[in-house]
PDB file of C-alpha atoms and ligand atoms in Angstrom:
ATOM      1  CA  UNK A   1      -6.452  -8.297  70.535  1.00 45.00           C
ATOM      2  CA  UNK A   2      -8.262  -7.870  67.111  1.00 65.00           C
ATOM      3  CA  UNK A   3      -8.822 -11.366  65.406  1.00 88.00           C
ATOM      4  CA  UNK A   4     -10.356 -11.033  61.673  1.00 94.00           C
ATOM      5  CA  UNK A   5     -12.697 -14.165  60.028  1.00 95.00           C
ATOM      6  CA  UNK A   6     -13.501 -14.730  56.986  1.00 97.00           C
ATOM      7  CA  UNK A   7     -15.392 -18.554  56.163  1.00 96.00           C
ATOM      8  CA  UNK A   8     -16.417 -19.680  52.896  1.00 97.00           C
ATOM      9  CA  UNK A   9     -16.591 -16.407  51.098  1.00 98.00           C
ATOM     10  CA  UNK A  10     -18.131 -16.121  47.904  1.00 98.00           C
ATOM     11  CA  UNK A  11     -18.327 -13.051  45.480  1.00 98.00           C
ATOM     12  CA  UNK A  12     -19.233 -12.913  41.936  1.00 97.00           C
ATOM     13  CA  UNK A  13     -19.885 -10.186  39.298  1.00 96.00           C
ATOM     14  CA  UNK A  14     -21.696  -9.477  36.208  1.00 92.00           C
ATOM     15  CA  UNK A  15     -19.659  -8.507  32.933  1.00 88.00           C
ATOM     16  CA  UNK A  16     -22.364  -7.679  30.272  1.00 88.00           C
ATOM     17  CA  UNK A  17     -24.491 -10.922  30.295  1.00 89.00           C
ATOM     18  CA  UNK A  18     -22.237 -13.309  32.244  1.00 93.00           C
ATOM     19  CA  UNK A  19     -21.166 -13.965  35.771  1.00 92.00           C
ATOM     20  CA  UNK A  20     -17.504 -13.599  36.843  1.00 93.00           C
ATOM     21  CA  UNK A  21     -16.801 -15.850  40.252  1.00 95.00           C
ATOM     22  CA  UNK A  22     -14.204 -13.410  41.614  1.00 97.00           C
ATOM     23  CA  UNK A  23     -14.344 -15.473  45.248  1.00 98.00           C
ATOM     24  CA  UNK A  24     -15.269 -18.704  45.511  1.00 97.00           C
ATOM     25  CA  UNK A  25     -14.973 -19.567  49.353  1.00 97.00           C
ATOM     26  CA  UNK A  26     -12.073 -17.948  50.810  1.00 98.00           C
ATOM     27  CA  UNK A  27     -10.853 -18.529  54.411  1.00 97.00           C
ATOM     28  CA  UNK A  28      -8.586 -16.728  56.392  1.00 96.00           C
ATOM     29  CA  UNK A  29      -8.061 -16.460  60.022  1.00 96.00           C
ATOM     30  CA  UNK A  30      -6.068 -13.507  61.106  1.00 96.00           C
ATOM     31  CA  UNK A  31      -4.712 -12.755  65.280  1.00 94.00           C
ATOM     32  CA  UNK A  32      -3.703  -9.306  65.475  1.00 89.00           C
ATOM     33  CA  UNK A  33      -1.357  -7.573  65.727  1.00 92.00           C
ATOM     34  CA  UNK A  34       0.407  -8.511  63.189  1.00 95.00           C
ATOM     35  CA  UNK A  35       1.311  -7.231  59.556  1.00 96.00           C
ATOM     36  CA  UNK A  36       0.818  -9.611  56.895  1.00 97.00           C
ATOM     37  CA  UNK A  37       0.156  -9.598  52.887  1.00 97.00           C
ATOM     38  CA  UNK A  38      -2.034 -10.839  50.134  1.00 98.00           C
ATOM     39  CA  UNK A  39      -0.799 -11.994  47.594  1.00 97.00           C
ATOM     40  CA  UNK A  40      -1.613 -13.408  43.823  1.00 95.00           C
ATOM     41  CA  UNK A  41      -1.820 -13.102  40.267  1.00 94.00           C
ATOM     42  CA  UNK A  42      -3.789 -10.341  39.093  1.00 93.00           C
ATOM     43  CA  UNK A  43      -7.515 -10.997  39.004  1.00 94.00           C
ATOM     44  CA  UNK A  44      -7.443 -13.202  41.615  1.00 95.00           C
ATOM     45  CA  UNK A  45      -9.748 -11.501  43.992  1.00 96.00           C
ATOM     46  CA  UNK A  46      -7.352  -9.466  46.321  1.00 96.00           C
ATOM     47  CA  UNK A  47      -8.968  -6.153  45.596  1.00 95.00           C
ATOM     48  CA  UNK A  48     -12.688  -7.665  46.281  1.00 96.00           C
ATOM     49  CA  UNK A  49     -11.120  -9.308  49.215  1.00 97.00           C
ATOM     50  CA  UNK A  50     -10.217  -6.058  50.691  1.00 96.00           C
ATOM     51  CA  UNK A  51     -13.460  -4.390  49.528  1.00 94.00           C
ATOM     52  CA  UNK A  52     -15.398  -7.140  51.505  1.00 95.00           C
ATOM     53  CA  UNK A  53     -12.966  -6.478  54.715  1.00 95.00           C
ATOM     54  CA  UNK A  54     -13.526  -2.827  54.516  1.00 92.00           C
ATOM     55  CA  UNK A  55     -17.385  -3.075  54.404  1.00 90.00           C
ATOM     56  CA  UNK A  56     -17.252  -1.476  50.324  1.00 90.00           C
ATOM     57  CA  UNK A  57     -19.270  -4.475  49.276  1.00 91.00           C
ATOM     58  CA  UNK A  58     -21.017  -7.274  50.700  1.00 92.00           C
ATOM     59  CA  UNK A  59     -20.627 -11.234  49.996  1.00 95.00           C
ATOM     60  CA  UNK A  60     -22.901 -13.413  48.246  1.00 96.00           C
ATOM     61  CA  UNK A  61     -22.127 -15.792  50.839  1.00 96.00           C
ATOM     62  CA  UNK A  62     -19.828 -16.808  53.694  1.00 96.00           C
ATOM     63  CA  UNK A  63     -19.075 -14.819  57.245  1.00 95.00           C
ATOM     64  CA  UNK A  64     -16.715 -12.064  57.691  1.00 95.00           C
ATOM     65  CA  UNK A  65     -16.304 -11.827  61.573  1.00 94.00           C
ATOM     66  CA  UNK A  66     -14.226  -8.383  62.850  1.00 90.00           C
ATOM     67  CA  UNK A  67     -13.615  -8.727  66.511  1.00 81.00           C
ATOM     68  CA  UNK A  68     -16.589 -11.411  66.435  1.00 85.00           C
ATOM     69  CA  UNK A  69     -19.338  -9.474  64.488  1.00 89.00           C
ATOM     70  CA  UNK A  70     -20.505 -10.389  61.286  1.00 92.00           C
ATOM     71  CA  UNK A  71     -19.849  -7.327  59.623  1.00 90.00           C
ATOM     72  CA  UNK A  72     -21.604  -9.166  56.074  1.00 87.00           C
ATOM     73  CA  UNK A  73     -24.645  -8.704  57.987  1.00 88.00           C
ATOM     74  CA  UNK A  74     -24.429  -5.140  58.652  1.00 89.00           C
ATOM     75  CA  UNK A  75     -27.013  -2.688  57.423  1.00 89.00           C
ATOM     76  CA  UNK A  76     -25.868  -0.004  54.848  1.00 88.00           C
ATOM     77  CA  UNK A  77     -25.824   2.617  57.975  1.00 88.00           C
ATOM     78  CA  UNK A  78     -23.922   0.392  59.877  1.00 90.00           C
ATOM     79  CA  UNK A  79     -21.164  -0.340  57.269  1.00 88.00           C
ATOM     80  CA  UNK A  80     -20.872   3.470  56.760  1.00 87.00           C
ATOM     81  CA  UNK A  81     -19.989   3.517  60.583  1.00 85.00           C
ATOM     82  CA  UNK A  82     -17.513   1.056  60.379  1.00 87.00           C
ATOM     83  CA  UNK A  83     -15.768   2.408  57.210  1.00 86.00           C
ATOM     84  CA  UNK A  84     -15.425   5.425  59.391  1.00 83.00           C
ATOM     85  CA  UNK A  85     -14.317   3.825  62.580  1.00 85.00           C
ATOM     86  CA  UNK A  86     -13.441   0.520  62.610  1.00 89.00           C
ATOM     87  CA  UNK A  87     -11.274  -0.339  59.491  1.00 93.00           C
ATOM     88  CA  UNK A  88      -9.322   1.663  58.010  1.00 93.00           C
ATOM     89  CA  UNK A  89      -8.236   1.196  54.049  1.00 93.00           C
ATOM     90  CA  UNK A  90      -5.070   2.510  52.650  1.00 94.00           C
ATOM     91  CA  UNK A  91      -5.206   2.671  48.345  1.00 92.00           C
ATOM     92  CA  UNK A  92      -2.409   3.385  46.118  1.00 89.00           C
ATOM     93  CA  UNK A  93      -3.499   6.621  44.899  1.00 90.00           C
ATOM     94  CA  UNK A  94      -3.858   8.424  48.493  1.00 91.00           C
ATOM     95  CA  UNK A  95      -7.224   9.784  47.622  1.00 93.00           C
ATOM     96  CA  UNK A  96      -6.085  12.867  49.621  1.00 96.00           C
ATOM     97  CA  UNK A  97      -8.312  15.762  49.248  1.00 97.00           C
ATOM     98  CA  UNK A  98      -6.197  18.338  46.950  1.00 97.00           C
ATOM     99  CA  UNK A  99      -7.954  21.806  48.889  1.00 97.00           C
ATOM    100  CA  UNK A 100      -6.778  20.629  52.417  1.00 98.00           C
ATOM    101  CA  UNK A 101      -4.109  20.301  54.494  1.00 98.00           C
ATOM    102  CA  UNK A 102      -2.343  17.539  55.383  1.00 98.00           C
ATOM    103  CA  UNK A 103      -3.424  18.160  59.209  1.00 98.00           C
ATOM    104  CA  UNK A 104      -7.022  18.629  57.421  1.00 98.00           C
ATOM    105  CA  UNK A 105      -7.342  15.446  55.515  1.00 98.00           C
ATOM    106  CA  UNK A 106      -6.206  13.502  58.372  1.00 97.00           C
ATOM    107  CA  UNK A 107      -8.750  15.187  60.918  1.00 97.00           C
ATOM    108  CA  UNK A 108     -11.429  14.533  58.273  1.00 95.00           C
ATOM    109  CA  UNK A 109     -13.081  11.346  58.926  1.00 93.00           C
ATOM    110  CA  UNK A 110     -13.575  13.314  62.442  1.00 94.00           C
ATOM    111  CA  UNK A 111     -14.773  15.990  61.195  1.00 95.00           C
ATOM    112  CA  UNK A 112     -17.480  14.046  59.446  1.00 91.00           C
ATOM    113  CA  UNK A 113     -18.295  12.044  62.799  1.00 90.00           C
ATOM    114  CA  UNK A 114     -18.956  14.885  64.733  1.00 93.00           C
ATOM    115  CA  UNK A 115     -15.904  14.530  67.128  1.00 94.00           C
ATOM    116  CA  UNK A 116     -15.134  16.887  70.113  1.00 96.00           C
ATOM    117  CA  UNK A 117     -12.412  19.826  68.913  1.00 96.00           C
ATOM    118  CA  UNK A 118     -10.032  19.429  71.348  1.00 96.00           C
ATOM    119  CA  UNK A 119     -10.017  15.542  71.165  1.00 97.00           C
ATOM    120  CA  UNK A 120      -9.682  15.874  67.247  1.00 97.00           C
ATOM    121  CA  UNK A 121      -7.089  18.162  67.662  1.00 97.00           C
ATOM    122  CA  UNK A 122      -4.867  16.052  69.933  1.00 97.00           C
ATOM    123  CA  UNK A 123      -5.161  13.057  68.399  1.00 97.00           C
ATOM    124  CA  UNK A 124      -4.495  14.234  65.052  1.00 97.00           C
ATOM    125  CA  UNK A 125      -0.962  16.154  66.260  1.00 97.00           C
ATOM    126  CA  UNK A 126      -0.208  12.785  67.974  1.00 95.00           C
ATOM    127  CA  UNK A 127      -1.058  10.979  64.602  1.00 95.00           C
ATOM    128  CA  UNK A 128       1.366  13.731  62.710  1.00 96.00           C
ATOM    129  CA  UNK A 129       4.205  13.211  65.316  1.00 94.00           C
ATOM    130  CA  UNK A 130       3.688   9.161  64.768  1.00 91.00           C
ATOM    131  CA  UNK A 131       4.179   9.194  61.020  1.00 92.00           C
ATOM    132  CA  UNK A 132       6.975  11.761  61.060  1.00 93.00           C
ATOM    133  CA  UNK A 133       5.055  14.580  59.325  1.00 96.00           C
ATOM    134  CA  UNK A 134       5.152  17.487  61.900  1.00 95.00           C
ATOM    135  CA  UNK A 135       6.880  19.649  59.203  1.00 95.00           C
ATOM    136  CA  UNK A 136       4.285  18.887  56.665  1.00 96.00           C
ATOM    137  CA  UNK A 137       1.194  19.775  58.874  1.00 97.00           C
ATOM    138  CA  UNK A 138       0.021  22.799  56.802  1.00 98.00           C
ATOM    139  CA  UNK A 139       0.674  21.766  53.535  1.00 98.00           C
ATOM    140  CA  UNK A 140      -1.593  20.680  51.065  1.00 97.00           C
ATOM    141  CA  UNK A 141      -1.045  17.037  48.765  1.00 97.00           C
ATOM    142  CA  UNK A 142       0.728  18.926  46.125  1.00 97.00           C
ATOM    143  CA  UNK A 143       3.120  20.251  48.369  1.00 97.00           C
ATOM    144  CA  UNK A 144       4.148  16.978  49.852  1.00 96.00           C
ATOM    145  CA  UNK A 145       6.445  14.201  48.393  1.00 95.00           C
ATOM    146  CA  UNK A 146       4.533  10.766  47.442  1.00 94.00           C
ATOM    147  CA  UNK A 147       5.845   9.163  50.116  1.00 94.00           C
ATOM    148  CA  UNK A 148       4.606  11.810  52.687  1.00 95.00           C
ATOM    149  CA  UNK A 149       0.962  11.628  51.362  1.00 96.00           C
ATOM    150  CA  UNK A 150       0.943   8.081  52.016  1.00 94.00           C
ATOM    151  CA  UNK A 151       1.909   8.499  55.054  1.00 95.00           C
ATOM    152  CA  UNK A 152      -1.195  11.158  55.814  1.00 96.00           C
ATOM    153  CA  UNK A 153      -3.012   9.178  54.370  1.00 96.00           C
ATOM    154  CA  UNK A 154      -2.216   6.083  56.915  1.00 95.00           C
ATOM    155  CA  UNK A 155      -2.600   9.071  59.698  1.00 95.00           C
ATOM    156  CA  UNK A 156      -5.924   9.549  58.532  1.00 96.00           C
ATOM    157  CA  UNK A 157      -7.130   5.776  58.296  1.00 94.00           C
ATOM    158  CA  UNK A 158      -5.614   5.540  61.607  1.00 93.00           C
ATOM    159  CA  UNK A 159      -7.830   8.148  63.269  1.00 95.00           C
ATOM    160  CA  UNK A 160     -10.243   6.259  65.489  1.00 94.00           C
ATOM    161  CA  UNK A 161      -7.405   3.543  65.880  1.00 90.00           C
ATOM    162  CA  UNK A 162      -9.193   0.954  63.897  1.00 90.00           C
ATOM    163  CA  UNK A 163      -8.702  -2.845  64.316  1.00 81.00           C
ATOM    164  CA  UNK A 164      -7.815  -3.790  61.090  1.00 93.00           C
ATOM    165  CA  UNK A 165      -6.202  -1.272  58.411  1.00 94.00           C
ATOM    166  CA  UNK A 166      -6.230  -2.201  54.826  1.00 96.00           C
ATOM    167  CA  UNK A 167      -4.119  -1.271  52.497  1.00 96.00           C
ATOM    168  CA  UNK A 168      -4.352  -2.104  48.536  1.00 95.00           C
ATOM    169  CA  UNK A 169      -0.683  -1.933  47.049  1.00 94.00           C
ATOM    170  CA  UNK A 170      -0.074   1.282  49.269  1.00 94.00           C
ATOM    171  CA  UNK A 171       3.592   2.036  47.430  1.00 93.00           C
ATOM    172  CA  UNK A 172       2.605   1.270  43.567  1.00 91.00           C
ATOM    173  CA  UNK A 173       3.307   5.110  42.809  1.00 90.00           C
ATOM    174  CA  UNK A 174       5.835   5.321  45.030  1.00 91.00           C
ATOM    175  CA  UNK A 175       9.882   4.969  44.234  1.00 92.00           C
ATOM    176  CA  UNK A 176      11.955   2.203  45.782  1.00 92.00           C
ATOM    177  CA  UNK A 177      13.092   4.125  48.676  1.00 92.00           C
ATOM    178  CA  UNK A 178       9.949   5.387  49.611  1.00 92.00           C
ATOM    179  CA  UNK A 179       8.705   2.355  49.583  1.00 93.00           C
ATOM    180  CA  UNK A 180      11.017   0.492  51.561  1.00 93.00           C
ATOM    181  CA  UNK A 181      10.298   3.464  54.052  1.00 91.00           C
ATOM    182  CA  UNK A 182       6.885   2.939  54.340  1.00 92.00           C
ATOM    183  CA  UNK A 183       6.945  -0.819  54.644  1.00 94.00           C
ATOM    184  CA  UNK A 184       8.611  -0.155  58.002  1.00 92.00           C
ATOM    185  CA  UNK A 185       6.099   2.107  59.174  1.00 92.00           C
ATOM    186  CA  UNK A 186       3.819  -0.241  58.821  1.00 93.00           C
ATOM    187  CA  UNK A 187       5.688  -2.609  60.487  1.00 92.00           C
ATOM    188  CA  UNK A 188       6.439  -0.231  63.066  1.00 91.00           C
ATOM    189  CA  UNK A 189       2.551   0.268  63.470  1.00 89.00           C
ATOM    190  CA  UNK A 190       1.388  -3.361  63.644  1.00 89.00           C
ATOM    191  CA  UNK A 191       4.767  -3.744  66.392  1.00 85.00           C
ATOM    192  CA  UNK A 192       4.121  -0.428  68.379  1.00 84.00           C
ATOM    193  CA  UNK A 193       0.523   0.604  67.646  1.00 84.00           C
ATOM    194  CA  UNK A 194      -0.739  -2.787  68.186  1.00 86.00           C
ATOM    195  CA  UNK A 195      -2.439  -2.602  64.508  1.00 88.00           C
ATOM    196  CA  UNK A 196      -3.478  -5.309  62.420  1.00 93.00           C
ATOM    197  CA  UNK A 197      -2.131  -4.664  59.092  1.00 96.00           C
ATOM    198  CA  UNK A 198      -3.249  -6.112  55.757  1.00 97.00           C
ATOM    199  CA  UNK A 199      -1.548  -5.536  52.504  1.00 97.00           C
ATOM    200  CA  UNK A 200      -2.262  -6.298  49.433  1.00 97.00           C
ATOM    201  CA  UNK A 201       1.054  -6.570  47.367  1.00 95.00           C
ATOM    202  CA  UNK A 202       2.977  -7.956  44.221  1.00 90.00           C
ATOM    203  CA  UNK A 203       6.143  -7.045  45.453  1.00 93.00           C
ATOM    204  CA  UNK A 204       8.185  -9.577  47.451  1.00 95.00           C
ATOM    205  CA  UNK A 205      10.699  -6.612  48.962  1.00 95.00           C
ATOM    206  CA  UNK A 206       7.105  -5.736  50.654  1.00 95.00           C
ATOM    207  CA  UNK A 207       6.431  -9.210  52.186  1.00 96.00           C
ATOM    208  CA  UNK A 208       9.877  -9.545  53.731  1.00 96.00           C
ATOM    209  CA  UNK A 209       8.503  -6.773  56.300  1.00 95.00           C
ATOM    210  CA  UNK A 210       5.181  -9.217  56.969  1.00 96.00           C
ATOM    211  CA  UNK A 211       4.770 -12.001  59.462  1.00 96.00           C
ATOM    212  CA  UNK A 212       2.823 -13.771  57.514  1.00 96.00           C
ATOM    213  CA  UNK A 213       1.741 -13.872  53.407  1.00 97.00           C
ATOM    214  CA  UNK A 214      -1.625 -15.333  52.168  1.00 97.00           C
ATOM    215  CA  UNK A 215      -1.757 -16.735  48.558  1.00 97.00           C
ATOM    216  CA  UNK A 216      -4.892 -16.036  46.577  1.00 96.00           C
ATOM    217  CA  UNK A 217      -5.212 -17.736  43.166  1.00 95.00           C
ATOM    218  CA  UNK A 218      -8.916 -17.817  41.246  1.00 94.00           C
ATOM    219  CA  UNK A 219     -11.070 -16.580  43.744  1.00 96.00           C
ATOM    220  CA  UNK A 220      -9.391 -18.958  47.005  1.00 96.00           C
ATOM    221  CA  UNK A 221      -6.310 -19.034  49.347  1.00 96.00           C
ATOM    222  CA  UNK A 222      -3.883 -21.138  48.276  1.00 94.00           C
ATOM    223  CA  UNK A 223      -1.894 -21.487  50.823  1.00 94.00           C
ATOM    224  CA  UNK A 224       0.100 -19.221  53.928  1.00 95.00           C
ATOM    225  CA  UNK A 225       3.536 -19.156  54.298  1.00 94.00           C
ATOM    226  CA  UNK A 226       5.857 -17.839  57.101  1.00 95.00           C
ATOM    227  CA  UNK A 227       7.799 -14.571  56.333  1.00 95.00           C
ATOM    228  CA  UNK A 228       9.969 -14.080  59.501  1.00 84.00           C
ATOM    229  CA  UNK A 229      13.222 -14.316  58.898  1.00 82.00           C
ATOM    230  CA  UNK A 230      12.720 -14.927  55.047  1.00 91.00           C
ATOM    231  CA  UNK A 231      14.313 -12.316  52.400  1.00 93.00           C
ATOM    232  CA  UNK A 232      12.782 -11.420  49.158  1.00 95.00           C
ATOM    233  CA  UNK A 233      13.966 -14.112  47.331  1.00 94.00           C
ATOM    234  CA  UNK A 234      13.047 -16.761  49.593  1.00 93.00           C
ATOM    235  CA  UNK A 235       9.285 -14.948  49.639  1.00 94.00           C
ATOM    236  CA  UNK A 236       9.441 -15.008  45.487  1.00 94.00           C
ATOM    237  CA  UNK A 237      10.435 -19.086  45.439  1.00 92.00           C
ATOM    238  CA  UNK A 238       7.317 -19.276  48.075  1.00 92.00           C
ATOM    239  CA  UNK A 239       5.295 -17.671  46.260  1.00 94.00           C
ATOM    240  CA  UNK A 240       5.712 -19.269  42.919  1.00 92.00           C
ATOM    241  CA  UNK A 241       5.830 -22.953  44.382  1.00 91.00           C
ATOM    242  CA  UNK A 242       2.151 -22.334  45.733  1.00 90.00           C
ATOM    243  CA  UNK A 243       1.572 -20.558  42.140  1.00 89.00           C
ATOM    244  CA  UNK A 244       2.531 -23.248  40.731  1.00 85.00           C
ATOM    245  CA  UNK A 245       5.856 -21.780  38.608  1.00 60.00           C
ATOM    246  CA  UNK A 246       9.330 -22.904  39.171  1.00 41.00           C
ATOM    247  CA  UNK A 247      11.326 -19.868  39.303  1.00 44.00           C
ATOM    248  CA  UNK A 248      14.521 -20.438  36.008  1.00 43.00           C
TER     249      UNK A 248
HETATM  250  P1  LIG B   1      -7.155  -8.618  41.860  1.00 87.74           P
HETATM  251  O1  LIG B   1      -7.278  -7.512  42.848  1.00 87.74           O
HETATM  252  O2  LIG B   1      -6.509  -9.847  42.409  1.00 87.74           O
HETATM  253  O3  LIG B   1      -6.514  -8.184  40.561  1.00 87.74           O
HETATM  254  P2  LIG B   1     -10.037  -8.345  41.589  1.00 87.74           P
HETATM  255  O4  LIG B   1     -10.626  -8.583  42.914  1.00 87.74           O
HETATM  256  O5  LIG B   1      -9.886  -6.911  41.138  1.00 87.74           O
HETATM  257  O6  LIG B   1      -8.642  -9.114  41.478  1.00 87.74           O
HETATM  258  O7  LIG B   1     -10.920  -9.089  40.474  1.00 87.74           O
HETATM  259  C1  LIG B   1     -11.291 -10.465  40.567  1.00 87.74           C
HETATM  260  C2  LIG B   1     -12.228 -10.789  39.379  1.00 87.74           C
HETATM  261  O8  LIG B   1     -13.455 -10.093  39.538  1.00 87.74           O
HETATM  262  C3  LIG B   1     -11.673 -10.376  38.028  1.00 87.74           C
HETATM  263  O9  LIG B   1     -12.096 -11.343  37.071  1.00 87.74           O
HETATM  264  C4  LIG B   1     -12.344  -9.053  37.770  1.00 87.74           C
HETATM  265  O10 LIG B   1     -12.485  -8.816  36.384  1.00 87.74           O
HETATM  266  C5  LIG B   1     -13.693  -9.231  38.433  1.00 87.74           C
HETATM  267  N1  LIG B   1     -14.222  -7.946  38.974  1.00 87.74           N
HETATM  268  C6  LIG B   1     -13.709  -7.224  39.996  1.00 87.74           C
HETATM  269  N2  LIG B   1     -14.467  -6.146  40.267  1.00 87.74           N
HETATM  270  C7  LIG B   1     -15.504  -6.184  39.382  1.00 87.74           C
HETATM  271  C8  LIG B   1     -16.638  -5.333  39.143  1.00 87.74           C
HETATM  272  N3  LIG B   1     -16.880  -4.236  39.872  1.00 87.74           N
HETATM  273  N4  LIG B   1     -17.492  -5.685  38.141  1.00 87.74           N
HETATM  274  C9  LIG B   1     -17.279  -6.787  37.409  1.00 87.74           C
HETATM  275  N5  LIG B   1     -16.243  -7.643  37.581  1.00 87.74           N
HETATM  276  C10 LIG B   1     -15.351  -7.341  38.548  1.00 87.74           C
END
């Protein structure tokens, strides 16, 4: 069981001389596994949300509780390990190393940690066999379609089988098929794999795969709606009652 926390979250920035409130006290309770999105306008705070779950950044205030640590109160060491090994983040442009293979970029994170050969090499053909990329092993990014990087790079984020994985509009360069594709892996993972899946999306085709969808609007949740069993339209009229827009 993986259970994520966040309570009373609060993040601001500086833009030249003034201060941007990009959260201002989120909470969300999350009981893995499951697969659910965030959603909301742009600017709303989903990609600082996601930072903060991933350890990229730290609050200004609030508690962000993986598995029952506080991971805001990790040192800068410490958040490096658990970038590596407990969460791992999905981003819409891959960010697959161009020189390596796909079997390399996937096996890098273990590289980096120091991991036992014959362990990394297991685990990564297992990882390869999961995501359907056997035939794709030894080729590099360029070689592979967009949807087959994603799904590397998923393969590597899911290396030390982490208990949340992030990912931050993981199809927004891919086509509609491709997309639809991966949504079910993901799916498939939080089902199967017993993952915790959180994705940030705008697209309501994406949500209809979720359990669950998470409204933020200026910096706090604005409500959580059911998906199971809802199609896209249903999830677009949910959404933009809690945005506040009657759809025409
Ligand atoms: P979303 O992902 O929903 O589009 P973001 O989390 O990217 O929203 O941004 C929320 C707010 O915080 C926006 O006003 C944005 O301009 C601001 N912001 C985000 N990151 C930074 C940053 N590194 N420096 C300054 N302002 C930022």
């Amino acid at each position: 069981m993986s259970e994520v926390r966040v309570e009373g979250v609060v993040k601001g920035y500086r833009q030249g001389g003034r201060a941007v409130a990009a959260l201002r006290g989120v909470d969300l309770s999350i009981e893995g596994p499951t697969f659910e999105a965030l959603m909301g306008p742009s600017g709303s705070g989903k990609s600082t949300l996601l930072g903060l779950l991933g350890g990229l950044d730290r609050p200004d205030a609030g508690r962000i509780l993986l598995a029952g640590r506080d991971i805001a109160k990790l040192s800068e060491r410490e958040r490096t390990l658990l970038r590596r090994r407990d969460v791992g983040i999905v981003f819409q442009q891959f960010n697959l190393l161009p020189t390596l293979t796909a079997r390399q970029n996937i096996a890098l994170p273990g590289v980096l940690d120091g991991c036992e050969r014959s362990w990394l090499d297991g685990r990564v053909d297992e990882l390869l066999e999961l995501l359907g990329l056997i035939g794709r092993a030894d080729h590099r990014p360029a070689a592979m379609s967009g949807g087959e990087q994603q799904r590397a790079a998923i393969a590597r984020a899911m290396l030390f089988s982490p208990a949340l994985i992030l990912a931050d509009e993981p199809t927004g360069n891919l086509d509609s098929a491709s997309s639809e594709a991966l949504w079910r892996t993901l799916a498939t993972l939080a089902g199967e794999q017993g993952a915790t899946v959180l994705m940030v999306t705008h697209e309501a085709a994406a949500v209809a795969h979720c359990r669950r969808a998470h409204v933020l609007i200026d910096g706090r949740i604005a409500g959580t709606f059911e998906v199971q069993g809802r199609d896209a339209g249903d999830v677009a009229s949910c959404y933009h009652q809690l945005v506040g827009q009657k759809r025409p």
